Amino acid sequence: MTLDTVKRALETPGERQPYAELGMKDDEYQRVREILGRRPTGSELAIYSVMWSEHCSYKSSKVHLRQFGTKAPKSEALLVGMGENAGVVDIGDGWAATFKIESHNHPSYVEPHQGAATGVGGIVRDIMSMGARPIAVMDSLRFGGATQPDTRRVLPGVVEGIGGYGNCLGLPNIGGEVVFDPCYIGNPLVNALCVGLLRKDQIKLATAPGPGNKVVLFGARTGADGIGGASVLASATFEEESQAKRPAVQVGDPFMEKLLIECCLELYQADVVVGIQDLGAAGVSCATTELAAKGTGGMRVNLNLVPLRDPTLRPEEILMSESQERMMAVVAPDDIPAFMAICDKWDVPATVIGEVTDTGRLVMTWDGDVIVDIPPGTAADEGPVYERPLVEPAGQTALNAAGPCRLPRPTTGAELRQTLLTLLGSPNLASKEWVTSQYDRYVRGNTVLAQPADAGMLRISEVMPGAQDTDRGIALATDGNGRYAKLDPYTGAQLALAEAYRNVAVSGASPLAVTNCLNFGSPEDPEVMWQFAEAVRGLADACRTLGVPVTGGNVSFYNQTGTDAIHPTPVVGVLGVIDDVSRRVRPGFVAGDLRVVLLGETREELGGSEWAHVVHGHLGGLPPRADLEAERRLASVLTTAAADGLLEGSHDLSDGGLAIALAESCLAGGVGCTVTLPGDDPFVDLFSESAARALVCVRPEAFDPLAELCARQGVACHGLGVTGGTALSIENLFGVPVEELREVHTKTLPGIFG
Amino acid sequence: MSAARVGIVTFPGTLDDQDAARAVRLAGAEAVPLWHADRDLRGVDAVFLPGGFSYGDYLRCGAISRFAPLMDELIPAARGGLPVLGTCNGFQILCEAHLLPGALTRNAGLHYVCRDQRIRVENTDTAWTCEFAPGQEIVLPIKHGEGRYVADAATLAVLESEGRVVFRYAGGNPNGSLGDIAGITNEAGNIVGLMPHPEHAVEELTGAPSVDGRGFFTSILKRLVNA
């Protein structure tokens, strides 16, 4: 087998190379030739093809994502912004939190269990590589229609994969979403979020400075995972008839990842790490080029030293392998013995494979021959950037014109009661316990709130040594609504942010920073690209208004089958801080004899609503207004009231409106309520999805202080009634026993998934 | 006198060791970390084997851990009367080490289950349950995929007749355990294994909506003081 060395590349300039099979365009390949002044070797082609892919280079999204920086609100909390493995924010008392959400959509469709599992593994390593201890995960999931046959294949596997991996890592799963819509049937969305904690003066970065420093690959051995593309390369380069079929989806080993977590934390504590990077997409290619590009600029690597699980792997395949549970560290030579001793304690294989140089070149050898010799920045940072054409979708105006106003509405008490039960038992609003009971929400003992609470919350003290000196906690929520974004991507993205922001505030925490996962169809379709551009613009504008910066995230394009794209689905995660975690507000009606209070204003807003979707299968009109100033005022009321001890329980209003919020609040505490609707139209009161609203319950004596607080902030405050009894009773309209609510709410998913 | 010292064992893949240490400390005892690779019990008065996925649960839950160097010390000490509590993976390890009879197999429902579970305390004579009332119902979280307790008929008969079933699931069997068994003890009553997690039910703010787990730790402290 001929090795394609740099020497050979110079000697055979005209050799045909399979760049198109690797997804490179003609002009991209030509640019590589110009950069190198010769044709690339097979290994170099492997590196450029994968580093310049949409997934790694953000070539279609970059020009839009810049707004997250240019429009970013001033935030003293932001310690590390976009561009690193994950953003880092200051949460006070010397502590920092790092968090990020990332998609693993396509692998999860191909092989749901491993696809979802390795999605968790990847995001956890991103958090580890910032120098943090990962402390919790959550997942935002979207599937096809609940009763569509393929959903029964995909959902159980995804849930088992997330649970199997996350549970074995010892990370509590504290929240997320499960949404069903036929638009996701061929393109399920698996977005995994991880949050970690670290001292704010101990942030680690992906950089390789200091010539002479050693490059250490540690963790699992490298196998043939996820290198379908490289096999094409190898066979074409070497003119072989056939290469063994390589698996396209990576396989995870959560036990190794758990060892890696503990091992990394000990390495950080021993202060023997100069720079660190996890190996995710594009494996060794990505880690070496990115580390070198951000450091002194040069690196020399002997690829023969990479420990292999499959000894037959060729260098091109080693470079592209996406084997899981691997990290790369830059270590001073004197620290190597200490580094190796810690890896040995945790039974983590570790190998020096190269060193940092000041040559400005990334040079790799195989059997002594040079097979890669490139300026690393050209692969890591200087990939192509596209300004793709944008066109408003042809049917957009008609879609917006076809509002829900003509849909028949329930009017009598009996009809409204039935509508409530129909919505409550529909797959999107039904209890997700079938899913969440497969996740460990208690491990490590710091979980203050977890699903079905609006936000997950963790206390900081006791998370790791030294944290005992803080009363603080962090809260996290993710939200997104593809139907809203389909109707208006600009507003839809803002509503996703608004809901996550509100959910954090409902728990008593102040929203601080944002991560996002932007799930869209093909960027080569101008109508999809318009949706993307609008969503990014909307989200960036909303972040500025709410004063919460985007710290990082991920774009997932090509979520479409043929010409059928998913609804544009920006998923937004918000992190908040609560100064005294014991002041957290529990979900729902936690006791009887409390006043039930609705905060915020209700308008007739039913476009894209759950009611229109479930009862009429209708999607049209405009989504609810995103009134960000109102969101900010509401959040201020909620967090102030929580800090003052005014709130006993709370819940945000979103999908399904007040009706669903009341029912869920009764279910959360197992307590009924008797309420009178505030407006003239019971249907609108119950089912409108106006944003910037929340339902709270307070002790009777706390009502006046809360009303005064609301008046000062300009937030509408309606006393609706009281908690107590065993039924949800809407005066003059209907009542439903809490037990009936529970039965309707809990039977749907077990009925479908067993 | 100085505080009682309770050893908390960490194997590679142990997850609930931090929680176990916290529960021990909250009860007023000293939590002493014990490392799987050390042949040293560090003179502890009792040992807590916490949950997790030791060695990834590869091969069989607890099957590899029982061969850890530390177990060479722990097994004879437990046979000699050292109080030992194993929860979840710790229970699985105690069964694999033959300190307790029977085995934990895949849940009948084939899914991992995390939920707050009602448990009935059947035996209050053990080192870890003496502060509970006989027949008391408590709430503890369970979180496991392989917690279905099985044993042959003769073993079950002995366990039942000798009152060695310490805990039974109440209000629904979550995993198909024979006889609704959630936890058992050895003949001497010093070794207790159970699938539920007392260490996740010791604080108002965090964990399960219950502090019933505290009883395990007040029990062992009382036993150690009186020993």
Coordinates of C-alpha atoms in Angstrom, one line a residue, chain A residues 352-610:
Chain A
V352 CA 2.8 11.5 24.2
I353 CA 2.3 11.8 20.5
G354 CA 4.1 15.0 19.7
E355 CA 5.2 18.4 20.8
V356 CA 4.6 22.1 20.3
T357 CA 6.9 23.9 17.8
D358 CA 7.4 27.5 16.7
T359 CA 7.5 26.6 13.0
G360 CA 4.0 27.8 12.2
R361 CA 3.4 24.4 10.6
L362 CA 1.5 21.4 11.7
V363 CA 3.7 18.5 10.7
M364 CA 2.7 14.9 11.0
T365 CA 4.7 11.8 10.2
W366 CA 3.9 8.2 9.6
D367 CA 6.7 5.6 9.5
G368 CA 9.1 8.5 9.5
D369 CA 7.7 10.1 6.3
V370 CA 6.0 13.5 6.4
I371 CA 2.4 13.1 5.5
V372 CA 1.0 16.4 6.7
D373 CA 2.7 19.8 6.5
I374 CA 0.2 22.7 6.8
P375 CA -0.3 26.0 8.4
P376 CA -2.9 24.9 11.1
G377 CA -4.9 28.1 11.0
T378 CA -5.8 27.6 7.4
A379 CA -7.7 24.4 8.4
A380 CA -9.0 25.6 11.8
D381 CA -10.0 29.2 11.3
E382 CA -9.7 30.1 7.6
G383 CA -12.3 27.9 6.1
P384 CA -14.7 29.1 3.4
V385 CA -17.4 31.6 4.4
Y386 CA -20.6 31.7 2.4
E387 CA -23.2 34.4 2.1
R388 CA -25.9 32.1 1.0
P389 CA -28.9 33.6 -0.8
L390 CA -32.0 34.2 1.2
V391 CA -35.6 34.2 0.0
E392 CA -38.8 34.5 2.1
P393 CA -40.6 31.2 1.6
A394 CA -43.2 31.3 -1.2
G395 CA -46.1 30.4 1.1
Q396 CA -45.1 32.6 4.0
T397 CA -47.6 35.4 3.4
A398 CA -50.5 32.9 2.9
L399 CA -49.4 31.0 6.0
N400 CA -49.5 34.2 8.1
A401 CA -52.9 35.2 6.6
A402 CA -54.5 31.8 7.5
G403 CA -54.9 32.6 11.2
P404 CA -56.9 30.6 13.7
C405 CA -59.8 33.1 14.0
R406 CA -62.3 31.0 12.0
L407 CA -61.6 27.8 13.8
P408 CA -64.6 26.6 15.9
R409 CA -64.1 27.3 19.6
P410 CA -65.5 25.7 22.7
T411 CA -68.0 27.9 24.5
T412 CA -69.9 25.9 27.2
G413 CA -68.4 24.8 30.4
A414 CA -68.6 21.2 29.3
E415 CA -66.8 22.0 26.0
L416 CA -64.1 24.0 27.7
R417 CA -63.6 21.1 30.2
Q418 CA -63.3 18.6 27.4
T419 CA -60.8 20.9 25.6
L420 CA -58.7 21.1 28.7
L421 CA -58.6 17.3 29.0
T422 CA -57.9 16.8 25.3
L423 CA -54.9 19.1 25.5
L424 CA -53.7 17.7 28.8
G425 CA -53.6 14.2 27.4
S426 CA -52.1 15.2 24.0
P427 CA -48.5 13.9 23.6
N428 CA -46.9 17.3 23.7
L429 CA -48.5 18.3 27.0
A430 CA -48.9 14.9 28.6
S431 CA -46.6 13.8 31.5
K432 CA -43.1 13.0 30.3
E433 CA -42.4 10.7 33.2
W434 CA -42.1 7.8 30.9
V435 CA -39.0 9.5 29.6
T436 CA -37.6 11.3 32.6
S437 CA -38.0 8.3 35.0
Q438 CA -35.2 6.7 32.9
Y439 CA -32.8 9.4 34.0
D440 CA -31.1 9.8 37.3
R441 CA -32.0 13.2 38.7
Y442 CA -30.6 12.8 42.2
V443 CA -26.9 11.7 41.8
R444 CA -24.3 13.9 43.5
G445 CA -27.0 15.1 45.8
N446 CA -27.2 18.8 44.7
T447 CA -30.5 18.7 42.7
V448 CA -32.8 21.3 44.1
L449 CA -35.3 21.3 41.2
A450 CA -35.6 18.9 38.3
Q451 CA -38.2 18.0 35.7
P452 CA -41.2 18.6 35.6
A453 CA -40.2 21.9 37.2
D454 CA -39.9 24.7 34.7
A455 CA -36.2 25.0 35.4
G456 CA -33.6 22.6 36.8
M457 CA -31.7 24.0 39.8
L458 CA -28.5 22.9 41.6
R459 CA -26.9 24.1 44.7
I460 CA -23.3 25.1 44.3
S461 CA -22.0 24.4 47.8
E462 CA -20.8 20.8 48.0
V463 CA -20.6 20.4 44.3
M464 CA -16.8 20.3 44.7
P465 CA -14.2 20.9 47.4
G466 CA -14.0 24.6 48.4
A467 CA -17.6 25.4 47.4
Q468 CA -18.9 25.3 50.9
D469 CA -18.6 29.1 51.2
T470 CA -21.5 30.0 48.9
D471 CA -25.3 29.9 49.3
R472 CA -25.7 30.3 45.6
G473 CA -27.4 28.0 43.1
I474 CA -27.8 27.9 39.4
A475 CA -30.9 27.3 37.3
L476 CA -31.2 26.2 33.7
A477 CA -34.0 25.9 31.3
T478 CA -34.2 25.1 27.6
D479 CA -37.1 26.0 25.3
G480 CA -38.1 26.2 21.7
N481 CA -41.2 26.1 19.6
G482 CA -40.9 25.1 16.0
R483 CA -44.5 26.0 15.1
Y484 CA -44.0 29.6 16.3
A485 CA -40.7 29.8 14.4
K486 CA -42.4 28.4 11.3
L487 CA -45.0 31.2 11.4
D488 CA -42.3 33.8 12.1
P489 CA -38.7 32.8 12.7
Y490 CA -37.7 36.2 14.0
T491 CA -40.4 36.2 16.7
G492 CA -40.2 32.4 17.2
A493 CA -36.6 32.6 18.2
Q494 CA -37.4 35.5 20.6
L495 CA -40.2 33.5 22.1
A496 CA -37.9 30.5 22.7
L497 CA -35.5 32.8 24.5
A498 CA -38.3 34.5 26.4
E499 CA -39.7 31.2 27.6
A500 CA -36.4 29.8 28.8
Y501 CA -35.6 33.2 30.5
R502 CA -39.1 33.1 32.1
N503 CA -38.7 29.5 33.3
V504 CA -35.4 30.4 35.0
A505 CA -37.1 33.4 36.7
V506 CA -40.0 31.3 37.8
S507 CA -37.7 29.2 39.9
G508 CA -36.4 32.4 41.7
A509 CA -33.1 32.7 39.8
S510 CA -32.0 35.7 37.7
P511 CA -31.2 34.9 34.1
L512 CA -27.6 35.5 33.2
A513 CA -26.5 34.0 29.9
V514 CA -27.7 32.1 26.8
T515 CA -26.6 29.1 24.8
N516 CA -28.5 28.0 21.7
C517 CA -28.9 25.1 19.3
L518 CA -30.2 26.2 15.9
N519 CA -31.8 23.3 14.1
F520 CA -32.8 24.0 10.5
G521 CA -33.1 22.4 7.0
S522 CA -30.6 22.8 4.2
P523 CA -28.7 26.0 4.0
E524 CA -28.5 25.5 0.3
D525 CA -32.3 26.2 0.2
P526 CA -32.7 30.0 0.2
E527 CA -36.0 29.7 2.0
V528 CA -34.4 27.7 4.8
M529 CA -31.6 30.2 4.9
W530 CA -34.1 33.0 5.2
Q531 CA -35.6 31.3 8.2
F532 CA -32.1 30.9 9.7
A533 CA -31.2 34.5 9.1
E534 CA -34.4 35.7 10.6
A535 CA -34.1 33.5 13.7
V536 CA -30.5 34.6 14.4
R537 CA -31.5 38.2 14.0
G538 CA -34.4 37.8 16.3
L539 CA -32.4 36.0 18.9
A540 CA -29.5 38.4 18.8
D541 CA -31.9 41.4 19.2
A542 CA -33.8 39.7 22.0
C543 CA -30.5 38.9 23.9
R544 CA -29.6 42.5 23.7
T545 CA -33.0 43.7 25.0
L546 CA -33.0 41.2 27.9
G547 CA -29.3 41.8 28.7
V548 CA -28.3 38.2 28.4
P549 CA -25.3 37.4 26.1
V550 CA -25.0 34.3 23.9
T551 CA -22.0 32.4 25.2
G552 CA -21.9 29.6 22.6
G553 CA -23.9 27.0 20.9
N554 CA -24.2 25.0 17.8
V555 CA -25.9 25.0 14.4
S556 CA -27.4 21.9 12.9
F557 CA -28.3 22.2 9.2
Y558 CA -29.6 19.7 6.7
N559 CA -32.4 18.5 9.0
Q560 CA -34.5 17.7 6.0
T561 CA -35.5 14.7 3.9
G562 CA -35.7 15.5 0.2
T563 CA -37.2 18.9 0.1
D564 CA -39.1 18.6 3.3
A565 CA -37.3 20.6 6.0
I566 CA -38.2 20.5 9.7
H567 CA -39.9 23.5 11.2
P568 CA -37.1 26.0 11.9
T569 CA -36.3 25.1 15.5
P570 CA -34.1 27.4 17.5
V571 CA -33.7 25.8 20.9
V572 CA -32.5 28.3 23.6
G573 CA -30.9 27.4 26.9
V574 CA -30.8 30.1 29.7
L575 CA -28.6 29.9 32.8
G576 CA -29.5 31.9 35.9
V577 CA -28.2 32.4 39.3
I578 CA -30.0 32.5 42.6
D579 CA -28.1 34.2 45.5
D580 CA -29.6 32.0 48.2
V581 CA -30.6 28.6 46.8
S582 CA -32.8 27.9 49.8
R583 CA -35.1 30.7 48.5
R584 CA -35.9 28.6 45.4
V585 CA -39.6 28.5 44.4
R586 CA -41.1 25.1 44.0
P587 CA -43.4 24.2 41.1
G588 CA -47.2 24.5 41.3
F589 CA -49.6 24.5 44.1
V590 CA -47.6 23.3 47.0
A591 CA -50.3 23.6 49.7
G592 CA -53.9 24.5 50.3
D593 CA -55.3 27.9 51.4
L594 CA -52.9 29.9 49.2
R595 CA -53.9 32.7 46.9
V596 CA -53.6 31.9 43.2
V597 CA -52.3 34.8 41.2
L598 CA -51.9 35.4 37.5
L599 CA -49.1 37.7 36.5
G600 CA -49.0 39.4 33.1
E601 CA -51.5 40.3 30.5
T602 CA -53.6 37.9 28.3
R603 CA -54.4 38.8 24.7
E604 CA -56.2 36.8 22.1
E605 CA -53.1 35.0 20.7
L606 CA -53.8 31.5 19.3
G607 CA -51.7 31.3 16.2
G608 CA -49.4 28.3 16.4
S609 CA -51.1 27.4 19.8
E610 CA -51.4 23.9 21.2

